[in-house]
Short mmCIF file of C-alpha atoms and ligand atoms in Angstrom, two decimals:
data_model
loop_
_atom_site.label_atom_id
_atom_site.label_comp_id
_atom_site.label_asym_id
_atom_site.label_seq_id
_atom_site.Cartn_x
_atom_site.Cartn_y
_atom_site.Cartn_z
CA UNK O 23 -0.26 -0.17 -0.18
CA UNK O 24 1.34 4.11 -1.21
CA UNK O 25 1.16 6.65 1.29
CA UNK O 26 -1.23 8.44 -0.73
CA UNK O 27 -3.93 5.30 -0.50
CA UNK O 28 -3.79 5.23 3.15
CA UNK O 29 -7.48 5.67 4.63
CA UNK O 30 -6.53 8.13 7.29
CA UNK O 31 -10.58 8.70 7.87
CA UNK O 32 -10.47 5.23 9.29
CA UNK O 33 -8.42 6.16 11.84
CA UNK O 34 -10.13 9.64 12.42
CA UNK O 35 -13.46 7.40 13.11
CA UNK O 36 -11.89 5.46 15.74
CA UNK O 37 -10.96 8.48 17.45
CA UNK O 38 -11.74 10.74 20.40
CA UNK O 39 -9.68 13.10 19.84
CA UNK O 40 -9.08 14.84 16.59
CA UNK O 41 -6.57 14.43 13.45
CA UNK O 42 -4.66 16.87 12.34
CA UNK O 43 -3.17 16.46 8.48
CA UNK O 44 -1.27 17.93 6.16
CA UNK O 45 -2.86 21.13 4.84
CA UNK O 46 -5.10 21.55 7.90
CA UNK O 47 -4.80 25.05 10.06
CA UNK O 48 -3.13 23.21 12.65
CA UNK O 49 -0.99 20.95 10.95
CA UNK O 50 2.52 23.06 11.39
CA UNK O 51 1.90 23.79 14.95
CA UNK O 52 1.53 20.12 15.74
CA UNK O 53 4.24 19.08 14.05
CA UNK O 54 6.57 21.46 15.67
CA UNK O 55 9.11 20.46 18.67
CA UNK O 56 11.06 22.50 20.99
CA UNK O 57 14.34 22.39 18.83
CA UNK O 58 13.47 25.04 16.33
CA UNK O 59 16.50 22.72 13.63
CA UNK O 60 13.89 19.92 13.68
CA UNK O 61 11.82 20.48 10.94
CA UNK O 62 9.50 16.89 9.82
CA UNK O 63 6.79 16.77 8.15
CA UNK O 64 4.72 13.64 9.79
CA UNK O 65 1.70 11.76 7.92
CA UNK O 66 -0.23 13.04 10.24
CA UNK O 67 -0.72 13.92 14.33
CA UNK O 68 -3.35 12.04 16.50
CA UNK O 69 -4.15 14.12 19.03
CA UNK O 70 -4.84 11.76 21.55
CA UNK O 71 -7.62 12.07 23.87
CA UNK O 72 -7.35 8.67 26.08
CA UNK O 73 -5.08 5.54 26.23
CA UNK O 74 -8.32 3.71 23.78
CA UNK O 75 -6.94 6.94 21.11
CA UNK O 76 -3.26 5.62 21.20
CA UNK O 77 -3.91 1.93 21.41
CA UNK O 78 -6.59 2.86 18.19
CA UNK O 79 -3.10 5.06 16.33
CA UNK O 80 -0.84 1.74 17.11
CA UNK O 81 -3.16 -0.57 15.69
CA UNK O 82 -3.81 1.43 12.66
CA UNK O 83 -0.01 2.34 11.95
CA UNK O 84 0.95 -1.08 12.43
CA UNK O 85 -2.54 -2.33 9.99
CA UNK O 86 -1.56 -0.51 6.92
CA UNK O 87 2.46 -0.13 7.96
CA UNK O 88 3.17 3.03 8.56
CA UNK O 89 5.88 3.91 11.37
CA UNK O 90 4.93 5.70 14.41
CA UNK O 91 6.15 8.57 16.69
CA UNK O 92 5.28 9.79 20.28
CA UNK O 93 5.27 13.00 21.56
CA UNK O 94 5.18 13.82 25.05
CA UNK O 95 6.47 17.63 25.94
CA UNK O 96 8.72 17.71 22.58
CA UNK O 97 11.47 18.67 24.02
CA UNK O 98 13.87 15.84 23.37
CA UNK O 99 16.62 18.02 21.36
CA UNK O 100 17.19 14.86 18.76
CA UNK O 101 13.05 15.67 18.07
CA UNK O 102 13.05 12.17 18.29
CA UNK O 103 8.99 12.76 18.87
CA UNK O 104 8.57 13.22 14.95
CA UNK O 105 9.88 11.81 11.77
CA UNK O 106 8.97 12.89 8.22
CA UNK O 107 6.17 10.35 6.94
CA UNK O 108 5.59 8.36 10.30
CA UNK O 109 1.74 9.12 12.35
CA UNK O 110 2.65 11.09 15.37
CA UNK O 111 0.93 9.88 18.56
CA UNK O 112 0.70 13.49 20.55
CA UNK O 113 -0.40 12.81 23.84
CA UNK O 114 -0.63 16.90 24.99
CA UNK O 115 -4.27 16.08 25.57
CA UNK O 116 -3.58 13.79 27.93
CA UNK O 117 -1.87 16.11 30.06
CA UNK O 118 -4.06 16.02 33.57
CA UNK O 119 -2.66 15.36 36.80
CA UNK O 120 -3.93 14.02 39.86
CA UNK O 121 -3.01 14.27 43.47
CA UNK O 122 -3.89 12.18 46.62
CA UNK O 123 -2.32 14.24 49.53
CA UNK O 124 -3.52 11.45 52.31
CA UNK O 125 -1.96 8.72 49.88
CA UNK O 126 1.25 11.05 49.04
CA UNK O 127 0.50 9.92 45.37
CA UNK O 128 0.02 11.40 42.02
CA UNK O 129 -1.69 10.37 38.74
CA UNK O 130 0.07 12.02 36.05
CA UNK O 131 -1.21 11.99 32.00
CA UNK O 132 1.47 10.58 29.48
CA UNK O 133 1.57 13.89 28.01
CA UNK O 134 2.00 16.44 31.03
CA UNK O 135 4.58 19.29 31.45
CA UNK O 136 6.78 19.35 34.57
CA UNK O 137 4.63 22.63 35.09
CA UNK O 138 1.53 20.72 35.53
CA UNK O 139 2.85 18.27 37.98
CA UNK O 140 4.85 21.30 40.42
CA UNK O 141 1.47 23.26 40.24
CA UNK O 142 -1.16 20.39 41.08
CA UNK O 143 1.63 18.75 43.66
CA UNK O 144 2.58 22.14 45.54
CA UNK O 145 -0.96 22.86 46.45
CA UNK O 146 -0.52 20.04 49.20
CA UNK O 147 3.49 21.20 49.28
CA UNK O 148 4.22 17.95 47.90
CA UNK O 149 6.86 17.11 45.10
CA UNK O 150 8.60 14.95 42.94
CA UNK O 151 12.45 15.28 41.69
CA UNK O 152 12.34 16.31 38.03
CA UNK O 153 13.95 18.68 35.49
CA UNK O 154 14.43 22.25 35.83
CA UNK O 155 12.66 23.88 33.19
CA UNK O 156 8.81 23.68 33.58
CA UNK O 157 7.82 23.25 30.00
CA UNK O 158 9.57 19.60 29.88
CA UNK O 159 7.44 16.94 29.13
CA UNK O 160 7.14 14.15 32.36
CA UNK O 161 7.27 11.17 29.68
CA UNK O 162 10.10 11.79 28.05
CA UNK O 163 12.26 12.97 31.57
CA UNK O 164 10.81 10.30 33.52
CA UNK O 165 11.71 7.50 31.24
CA UNK O 166 15.19 8.15 31.16
CA UNK O 167 15.40 9.08 34.36
CA UNK O 168 14.89 12.70 35.49
CA UNK O 169 16.71 14.76 37.50
CA UNK O 170 17.14 18.15 39.21
CA UNK O 171 17.06 20.35 42.20
CA UNK O 172 15.90 17.95 44.79
CA UNK O 173 17.97 14.92 43.53
CA UNK O 174 20.49 15.13 46.25
CA UNK O 175 17.33 15.20 48.54
CA UNK O 176 14.98 12.86 46.86
CA UNK O 177 16.50 10.61 43.80
CA UNK O 178 15.65 10.60 40.16
CA UNK O 179 12.02 10.95 38.81
CA UNK O 180 11.68 7.33 38.22
CA UNK O 181 12.53 6.50 42.28
CA UNK O 182 9.21 7.57 42.58
CA UNK O 183 7.25 6.11 40.15
CA UNK O 184 5.38 2.67 40.99
CA UNK O 185 3.07 1.96 38.38
CA UNK O 186 2.15 2.72 35.02
CA UNK O 187 -0.56 2.82 32.31
CA UNK O 188 1.14 1.63 29.04
CA UNK O 189 -0.06 0.64 25.63
CA UNK O 190 1.83 -1.76 24.25
CA UNK O 191 3.39 -2.53 20.72
CA UNK O 192 -0.34 -4.51 19.99
CA UNK O 193 -2.36 -1.79 21.46
CA UNK O 194 -2.87 -3.48 24.60
CA UNK O 195 -3.57 -1.11 27.46
CA UNK O 196 -1.96 -2.74 30.18
CA UNK O 197 -0.88 -1.53 34.45
CA UNK O 198 2.83 -1.89 35.23
CA UNK O 199 3.27 -2.52 38.76
CA UNK O 200 4.82 -4.38 41.57
CA UNK O 201 2.51 -7.21 41.05
CA UNK O 202 1.93 -7.15 37.04
CA UNK O 203 4.08 -6.52 34.20
CA UNK O 204 7.01 -6.16 36.67
CA UNK O 205 9.74 -6.21 34.02
CA UNK O 206 7.92 -3.82 32.28
CA UNK O 207 8.15 -1.32 35.20
CA UNK O 208 11.25 -2.10 35.89
CA UNK O 209 12.83 -0.89 31.79
CA UNK O 210 10.23 2.30 32.10
CA UNK O 211 12.37 3.49 35.32
CA UNK O 212 15.19 4.37 32.66
CA UNK O 213 15.03 2.50 29.95
CA UNK O 214 13.21 5.35 27.21
CA UNK O 215 10.09 5.09 25.50
CA UNK O 216 10.98 1.51 23.69
CA UNK O 217 8.64 -0.68 25.61
CA UNK O 218 5.08 0.98 24.87
CA UNK O 219 3.57 4.62 25.33
CA UNK O 220 3.43 5.43 28.64
CA UNK O 221 -0.53 7.02 28.99
CA UNK O 222 -0.97 7.25 32.88
CA UNK O 223 2.27 7.65 35.32
CA UNK O 224 1.53 6.93 39.10
CA UNK O 225 4.42 8.75 41.38
CA UNK O 226 4.84 8.87 44.99
CA UNK O 227 5.47 12.15 46.43
CA UNK O 228 8.35 13.46 48.56
CA UNK O 229 7.61 16.80 50.83
CA UNK O 230 8.78 20.18 49.44
CA UNK O 231 7.90 23.91 49.66
CA UNK O 232 6.10 25.35 48.98
CA UNK O 233 8.79 28.17 49.52
CA UNK O 234 12.67 27.20 49.25
CA UNK O 235 15.52 29.34 49.22
CA UNK O 236 18.10 29.90 46.48
CA UNK O 237 20.80 31.58 45.19
CA UNK O 238 23.32 32.58 41.91
CA UNK O 239 26.35 33.28 42.66
CA UNK O 240 28.00 34.47 39.68
CA UNK O 241 31.52 34.93 38.23
CA UNK O 242 33.40 36.07 36.01
CA UNK O 243 35.14 33.62 33.46
CA UNK O 244 38.65 34.18 35.20
CA UNK O 245 37.26 32.66 38.50
CA UNK O 246 36.21 29.57 36.23
CA UNK O 247 38.97 27.14 37.29
CA UNK O 248 38.87 28.50 41.03
CA UNK O 249 35.28 28.01 41.28
CA UNK O 250 35.20 24.26 39.90
CA UNK O 251 38.34 24.20 42.67
CA UNK O 252 35.58 25.30 45.37
CA UNK O 253 32.97 23.34 43.76
CA UNK O 254 35.19 19.60 43.77
CA UNK O 255 36.47 20.43 47.89
CA UNK O 256 32.95 21.34 49.22
CA UNK O 257 29.53 20.09 46.76
CA UNK O 258 30.09 16.70 47.90
CA UNK O 259 30.39 17.45 51.25
CA UNK O 260 27.43 19.56 51.59
CA UNK O 261 24.02 18.47 53.28
CA UNK O 262 21.48 17.09 50.90
CA UNK O 263 18.63 19.33 51.40
CA UNK O 264 21.33 21.69 49.29
CA UNK O 265 21.39 21.33 45.71
CA UNK O 266 23.90 23.51 43.68
CA UNK O 267 23.70 23.60 39.99
CA UNK O 268 27.05 25.29 38.33
CA UNK O 269 28.91 25.69 35.01
CA UNK O 270 29.32 27.82 32.52
CA UNK O 271 26.57 30.74 31.67
CA UNK O 272 25.71 34.47 30.56
CA UNK O 273 25.10 36.25 33.14
CA UNK O 274 20.96 36.76 32.41
CA UNK O 275 19.72 40.12 31.17
CA UNK O 276 18.04 40.69 34.38
CA UNK O 277 17.06 43.70 36.74
CA UNK O 278 19.37 42.58 39.55
CA UNK O 279 22.10 41.73 37.70
CA UNK O 280 24.82 44.94 37.69
CA UNK O 281 24.04 46.32 33.68
CA UNK O 282 27.65 46.17 32.64
CA UNK O 283 27.50 42.37 33.26
CA UNK O 284 24.47 41.39 31.86
CA UNK O 285 24.81 38.65 29.10
CA UNK O 286 28.58 39.12 29.69
CA UNK O 287 30.10 35.33 29.67
CA UNK O 288 31.18 34.28 33.33
CA UNK O 289 30.46 30.59 35.75
CA UNK O 290 27.68 30.53 38.26
CA UNK O 291 26.79 28.93 41.53
CA UNK O 292 23.04 27.90 41.68
CA UNK O 293 22.21 26.74 45.42
CA UNK O 294 18.49 25.41 46.24
CA UNK O 295 17.66 24.93 49.72
CA UNK O 296 15.29 23.14 51.01
CA UNK O 297 16.14 23.31 54.24
CA UNK O 298 15.40 26.61 55.86
CA UNK O 299 17.15 30.01 55.29
CA UNK O 300 19.65 29.16 58.14
CA UNK O 301 21.29 25.91 56.82
CA UNK O 302 21.43 28.00 53.01
CA UNK O 303 23.12 31.28 54.32
CA UNK O 304 25.67 29.15 56.04
CA UNK O 305 26.43 27.47 52.83
CA UNK O 306 26.46 30.57 50.88
CA UNK O 307 29.21 32.06 53.80
CA UNK O 308 31.39 29.01 52.93
CA UNK O 309 31.14 29.49 48.91
CA UNK O 310 31.92 33.29 49.90
CA UNK O 311 34.52 32.65 52.23
CA UNK O 312 36.64 31.16 49.00
CA UNK O 313 35.16 32.93 46.36
CA UNK O 314 33.96 37.03 45.48
CA UNK O 315 30.58 36.98 43.09
CA UNK O 316 31.07 39.41 40.63
CA UNK O 317 26.93 39.66 41.72
CA UNK O 318 24.69 37.41 43.74
CA UNK O 319 20.95 36.92 43.87
CA UNK O 320 19.48 35.21 47.07
CA UNK O 321 15.81 34.86 47.56
CA UNK O 322 13.32 32.79 48.93
CA UNK O 323 10.74 31.59 46.39
CA UNK O 324 7.69 29.36 45.77
CA UNK O 325 9.35 25.96 44.40
CA UNK O 326 7.10 26.25 41.52
CA UNK O 327 8.74 29.55 40.63
CA UNK O 328 12.29 27.80 41.37
CA UNK O 329 11.32 25.09 38.29
CA UNK O 330 10.04 27.85 36.24
CA UNK O 331 13.24 30.22 36.47
CA UNK O 332 15.04 29.17 33.67
CA UNK O 333 12.12 28.84 31.00
CA UNK O 334 12.86 31.35 28.86
CA UNK O 335 16.09 31.73 27.88
CA UNK O 336 15.32 27.75 26.88
CA UNK O 337 11.53 28.23 25.16
CA UNK O 338 10.54 26.47 22.58
CA UNK O 339 12.22 27.45 18.71
CA UNK O 340 15.57 27.58 19.95
CA UNK O 341 18.12 25.80 18.01
CA UNK O 342 19.73 22.97 20.04
CA UNK O 343 22.44 20.75 20.08
CA UNK O 344 23.39 18.62 22.88
CA UNK O 345 26.12 16.11 24.22
CA UNK O 346 26.82 15.54 27.94
CA UNK O 347 29.14 12.95 29.92
CA UNK O 348 29.06 11.40 32.86
CA UNK O 349 32.47 12.91 35.16
CA UNK O 350 33.53 10.67 38.09
CA UNK O 351 35.82 14.14 39.29
CA UNK O 352 36.27 17.38 39.19
CA UNK O 353 39.61 16.47 38.10
CA UNK O 354 42.46 19.03 37.34
CA UNK O 355 42.78 17.14 33.56
CA UNK O 356 38.83 17.93 33.37
CA UNK O 357 39.17 21.92 34.82
CA UNK O 358 41.64 21.98 31.93
CA UNK O 359 38.93 21.29 29.60
CA UNK O 360 36.58 23.75 31.11
CA UNK O 361 38.89 26.59 31.05
CA UNK O 362 40.23 25.74 27.00
CA UNK O 363 36.84 25.20 25.63
CA UNK O 364 34.28 27.55 27.67
CA UNK O 365 35.84 30.74 26.61
CA UNK O 366 35.66 29.51 23.19
CA UNK O 367 31.57 29.16 22.84
CA UNK O 368 29.84 31.80 20.84
CA UNK O 369 26.43 32.03 21.82
CA UNK O 370 24.91 33.93 24.71
CA UNK O 371 22.90 31.39 25.38
CA UNK O 372 25.09 28.36 24.99
CA UNK O 373 26.15 26.78 28.18
CA UNK O 374 27.86 24.10 30.16
CA UNK O 375 25.49 22.62 33.24
CA UNK O 376 26.84 20.25 35.60
CA UNK O 377 24.36 18.82 38.40
CA UNK O 378 25.83 16.80 41.19
CA UNK O 379 24.23 13.67 41.74
CA UNK O 380 24.78 11.73 44.87
CA UNK O 381 22.66 11.69 48.49
CA UNK O 382 19.70 9.59 48.06
CA UNK O 383 20.60 9.44 44.30
CA UNK O 384 23.15 7.05 44.98
CA UNK O 385 20.77 5.43 48.13
CA UNK O 386 19.37 3.32 45.24
CA UNK O 387 20.39 0.15 44.18
CA UNK O 388 21.99 0.02 40.81
CA UNK O 389 19.95 -2.54 39.56
CA UNK O 390 16.65 -1.61 41.18
CA UNK O 391 16.23 0.17 38.21
CA UNK O 392 17.26 0.61 34.28
CA UNK O 393 18.53 4.11 34.96
CA UNK O 394 21.37 4.34 32.33
CA UNK O 395 24.65 5.11 34.64
CA UNK O 396 25.97 4.12 38.05
CA UNK O 397 24.01 5.47 41.17
CA UNK O 398 27.83 6.00 43.11
CA UNK O 399 28.25 9.60 43.34
CA UNK O 400 29.50 11.59 40.14
CA UNK O 401 28.53 14.56 38.10
CA UNK O 402 26.32 14.42 34.64
CA UNK O 403 27.53 17.69 32.60
CA UNK O 404 24.91 18.57 29.91
CA UNK O 405 26.25 20.64 26.97
CA UNK O 406 24.04 22.40 25.32
CA UNK O 407 24.19 24.62 22.00
CA UNK O 408 21.87 27.00 21.45
CA UNK O 409 21.15 29.74 19.22
CA UNK O 410 18.49 31.77 18.29
CA UNK O 411 18.71 31.91 14.72
CA UNK O 412 19.26 28.84 12.41
CA UNK O 413 23.01 30.06 10.93
CA UNK O 414 24.57 30.26 14.60
CA UNK O 415 23.79 26.43 15.48
CA UNK O 416 26.59 25.01 13.48
CA UNK O 417 29.69 26.72 15.46
CA UNK O 418 27.21 25.81 18.51
CA UNK O 419 27.43 22.40 17.40
CA UNK O 420 31.06 22.45 16.83
CA UNK O 421 31.81 24.11 20.12
CA UNK O 422 29.45 21.20 21.70
CA UNK O 423 31.88 18.30 20.09
CA UNK O 424 35.18 20.45 20.35
CA UNK O 425 34.22 19.98 24.51
CA UNK O 426 32.65 16.63 24.56
CA UNK O 427 35.67 15.10 22.58
CA UNK O 428 38.22 17.22 24.69
CA UNK O 429 36.63 16.03 28.07
CA UNK O 430 36.23 12.44 26.68
CA UNK O 431 39.86 10.65 27.89
CA UNK O 432 39.54 12.75 31.74
CA UNK O 433 35.93 11.66 32.31
CA UNK O 434 36.33 9.22 34.34
CA UNK O 435 33.30 7.49 33.52
CA UNK O 436 32.20 6.08 30.50
CA UNK O 437 28.39 7.01 28.93
CA UNK O 438 26.38 9.85 29.78
CA UNK O 439 22.88 10.48 31.31
CA UNK O 440 20.71 9.32 28.27
CA UNK O 441 18.40 11.90 27.60
CA UNK O 442 21.13 14.85 27.40
CA UNK O 443 22.28 13.63 24.63
CA UNK O 444 21.46 14.13 20.34
CA UNK O 445 23.05 11.63 18.68
CA UNK O 446 23.51 7.96 20.83
CA UNK O 447 24.84 4.75 18.66
CA UNK O 448 25.25 1.28 19.46
CA UNK O 449 28.18 1.54 21.27
CA UNK O 450 26.60 4.58 23.01
CA UNK O 451 24.24 2.85 24.23
CA UNK O 452 26.49 0.15 25.78
CA UNK O 453 28.39 2.93 27.90
CA UNK O 454 25.17 3.89 28.92
CA UNK O 455 23.54 1.13 30.04
CA UNK O 456 26.34 -1.32 30.88
CA UNK O 457 25.16 -5.06 31.47
CA UNK O 458 21.29 -3.72 31.93
CA UNK O 459 21.29 -3.49 28.27
CA UNK O 460 21.04 -6.82 27.63
CA UNK O 461 18.09 -7.16 30.28
CA UNK O 462 16.75 -3.90 28.28
CA UNK O 463 16.84 -6.24 24.97
CA UNK O 464 15.00 -9.10 26.84
CA UNK O 465 11.86 -6.45 27.42
CA UNK O 466 11.88 -5.24 24.44
CA UNK O 467 11.75 -8.64 22.87
CA UNK O 468 8.23 -9.52 24.79
CA UNK O 469 6.85 -5.97 24.64
CA UNK O 470 7.70 -4.39 21.26
CA UNK O 471 9.56 -7.91 19.53
CA UNK O 472 8.84 -5.72 16.14
CA UNK O 473 10.85 -2.06 17.69
CA UNK O 474 7.72 -0.71 16.50
CA UNK O 475 8.82 2.13 19.00
CA UNK O 476 12.15 2.96 17.75
CA UNK O 477 12.28 6.99 17.29
CA UNK O 478 13.65 6.36 20.76
CA UNK O 479 17.55 6.02 22.28
CA UNK O 480 16.38 2.54 20.42
CA UNK O 481 16.62 -0.87 22.30
CA UNK O 482 16.63 -3.43 19.56
CA UNK O 483 14.65 -6.62 20.81
CA UNK O 484 17.18 -9.66 21.66
CA UNK O 485 16.82 -11.97 19.06
P1 FAD Z 502 9.69 14.27 23.70
O1 FAD Z 502 10.73 15.13 22.52
O2 FAD Z 502 8.35 14.29 23.57
O3 FAD Z 502 10.10 12.89 24.10
C1 FAD Z 502 11.34 12.04 24.03
C2 FAD Z 502 11.39 10.51 24.21
O4 FAD Z 502 10.32 9.92 25.06
C3 FAD Z 502 10.39 10.29 22.40
O5 FAD Z 502 11.37 9.30 21.99
C4 FAD Z 502 9.51 10.06 22.99
O6 FAD Z 502 9.05 9.01 22.00
C5 FAD Z 502 9.43 8.99 24.32
N1 FAD Z 502 7.93 9.73 24.96
C6 FAD Z 502 7.71 11.06 25.42
N2 FAD Z 502 6.49 10.53 26.13
C7 FAD Z 502 6.68 9.41 25.94
C8 FAD Z 502 5.42 8.82 27.12
N3 FAD Z 502 4.16 9.03 27.47
N4 FAD Z 502 5.14 7.34 26.58
C9 FAD Z 502 6.16 6.52 25.77
N5 FAD Z 502 7.45 7.49 25.04
C10 FAD Z 502 7.17 9.14 25.36
N6 FAD Z 502 16.00 16.23 31.95
C11 FAD Z 502 16.82 16.22 32.77
O7 FAD Z 502 16.34 15.26 33.49
N7 FAD Z 502 16.71 16.76 33.45
C12 FAD Z 502 16.20 18.34 33.58
O8 FAD Z 502 16.93 19.23 34.21
C13 FAD Z 502 16.44 19.07 31.98
N8 FAD Z 502 16.72 19.71 31.20
C14 FAD Z 502 16.63 20.38 29.80
C15 FAD Z 502 16.11 21.49 29.76
C16 FAD Z 502 15.80 21.56 28.60
C17 FAD Z 502 15.57 23.10 27.91
C18 FAD Z 502 15.82 20.50 27.56
C19 FAD Z 502 15.39 20.87 26.25
C20 FAD Z 502 15.39 19.38 28.35
C21 FAD Z 502 16.05 18.91 29.28
N9 FAD Z 502 16.17 17.81 29.87
C22 FAD Z 502 16.28 17.42 31.12
C23 FAD Z 502 16.00 16.72 28.67
C24 FAD Z 502 14.77 15.66 28.98
O9 FAD Z 502 14.59 15.22 30.19
C25 FAD Z 502 14.61 15.05 27.53
O10 FAD Z 502 14.77 16.01 26.22
C26 FAD Z 502 13.44 14.46 27.62
O11 FAD Z 502 13.17 13.56 26.26
C27 FAD Z 502 12.11 15.31 27.56
O12 FAD Z 502 10.74 14.68 27.48
P2 FAD Z 502 9.72 15.45 26.36
O13 FAD Z 502 8.65 14.14 27.25
O14 FAD Z 502 9.36 16.56 26.77
O15 FAD Z 502 9.99 15.23 24.76
#
């Protein structure tokens, strides 16, 4: 059957939601993803209104022999949620969040954004650890792991995932939990979107907020080496109520930044405190004793505002390229690479951001989840090349790649976080998952033997 003879009306008739096809007014909006550099034309977009719609789309695609992609928040920099000629299963209509504060649980639609999740859970002073940009999708973020401000204190998003409703490659709708489809649940906790379409996540919740302490200490580029040495010494010893994300970035063009410094390149410590103002001040003083910031901004803020703080520089439509790496230690050799590469970035939007992973993250057994990477304390570096215009992207991509290749021999750990990488080939997948890749391939063979869900960091079914 050729593409043109596919009877999309017969799919439309099976849906509660809408079907958007080329030529429809909403088609261009429906196919757009976060990375402005991605410009692909799907066969059609299924605006799913229910798990049954997802199932109908999967079954239809198999009947007519077209590929499917699955869109959560559309944030993956590689644009894996959209492909030329494929049927796009759009989960944005499944963005609802239900919270039971007594049970400390949340049921989160497969297309919800972090903003939806935070808004609903914070009504009760509850949260799960997740990412730091609120228009990211819960779906893609959780399925790869999910790390952010709460990770030292409460682990990864997947450490709170206790069950999921999943549409499988044959269209069945199942629940994976600690009693049924247990291997599937294990695989969903880090193995990405390989095993089916999650239409609902069930999370246990953690107390956080509603007010948290925040500080940004910003330093000049000439202080980068010293800042990294101080991080090496202090951050691993800090109480886990405190989280420090650090790296190289340009000063924001914000009112609290001295005019002469706005948009200037530099480096920063972003310090969040979940343990009260006194503890936060004590920690800031530790840094201030060692380093004098060019400026600092210290303020309490709602947890929801913290989660949205860097939404704007990361808005949809920016041209993006990203690679990441794990770093065992901020060794002198690693710091040398920062000193060599950071000054070469050209776009003020590009950044190198590093998360410290320890505390609650490291309290979880390596094999308890499919998370790709060791649970032993380490750092995760995100090298993000961003340009507001298409013509600027090539230079940022080169910057990211050169920096990444420079770090590789010194990082001390193979692989990276699966969600922080645009290109992932077979050997990279092995570096990410190690021995877990074989178990994941076996789960894939059970639940998706024909590799229907392959627009992702693809795990090939075991033969
Ligand atoms: P999408 O592009 O929609 O999906 C990504 C992949 O997941 C696709 O292959 C898709 O098919 C699959 N998928 C999505 N939803 C489902 C579902 N419900 N069921 C099955 N498969 C699904 N990560 C962090 O951990 N912490 C951060 O702080 C963080 N910050 C980020 C900031 C920015 C600006 C960006 C661009 C990314 C960030 N990430 C972070 C990485 C992020 O976790 C990944 O990009 C993730 O894939 C985004 O998920 P999504 O649903 O928005 O993306």
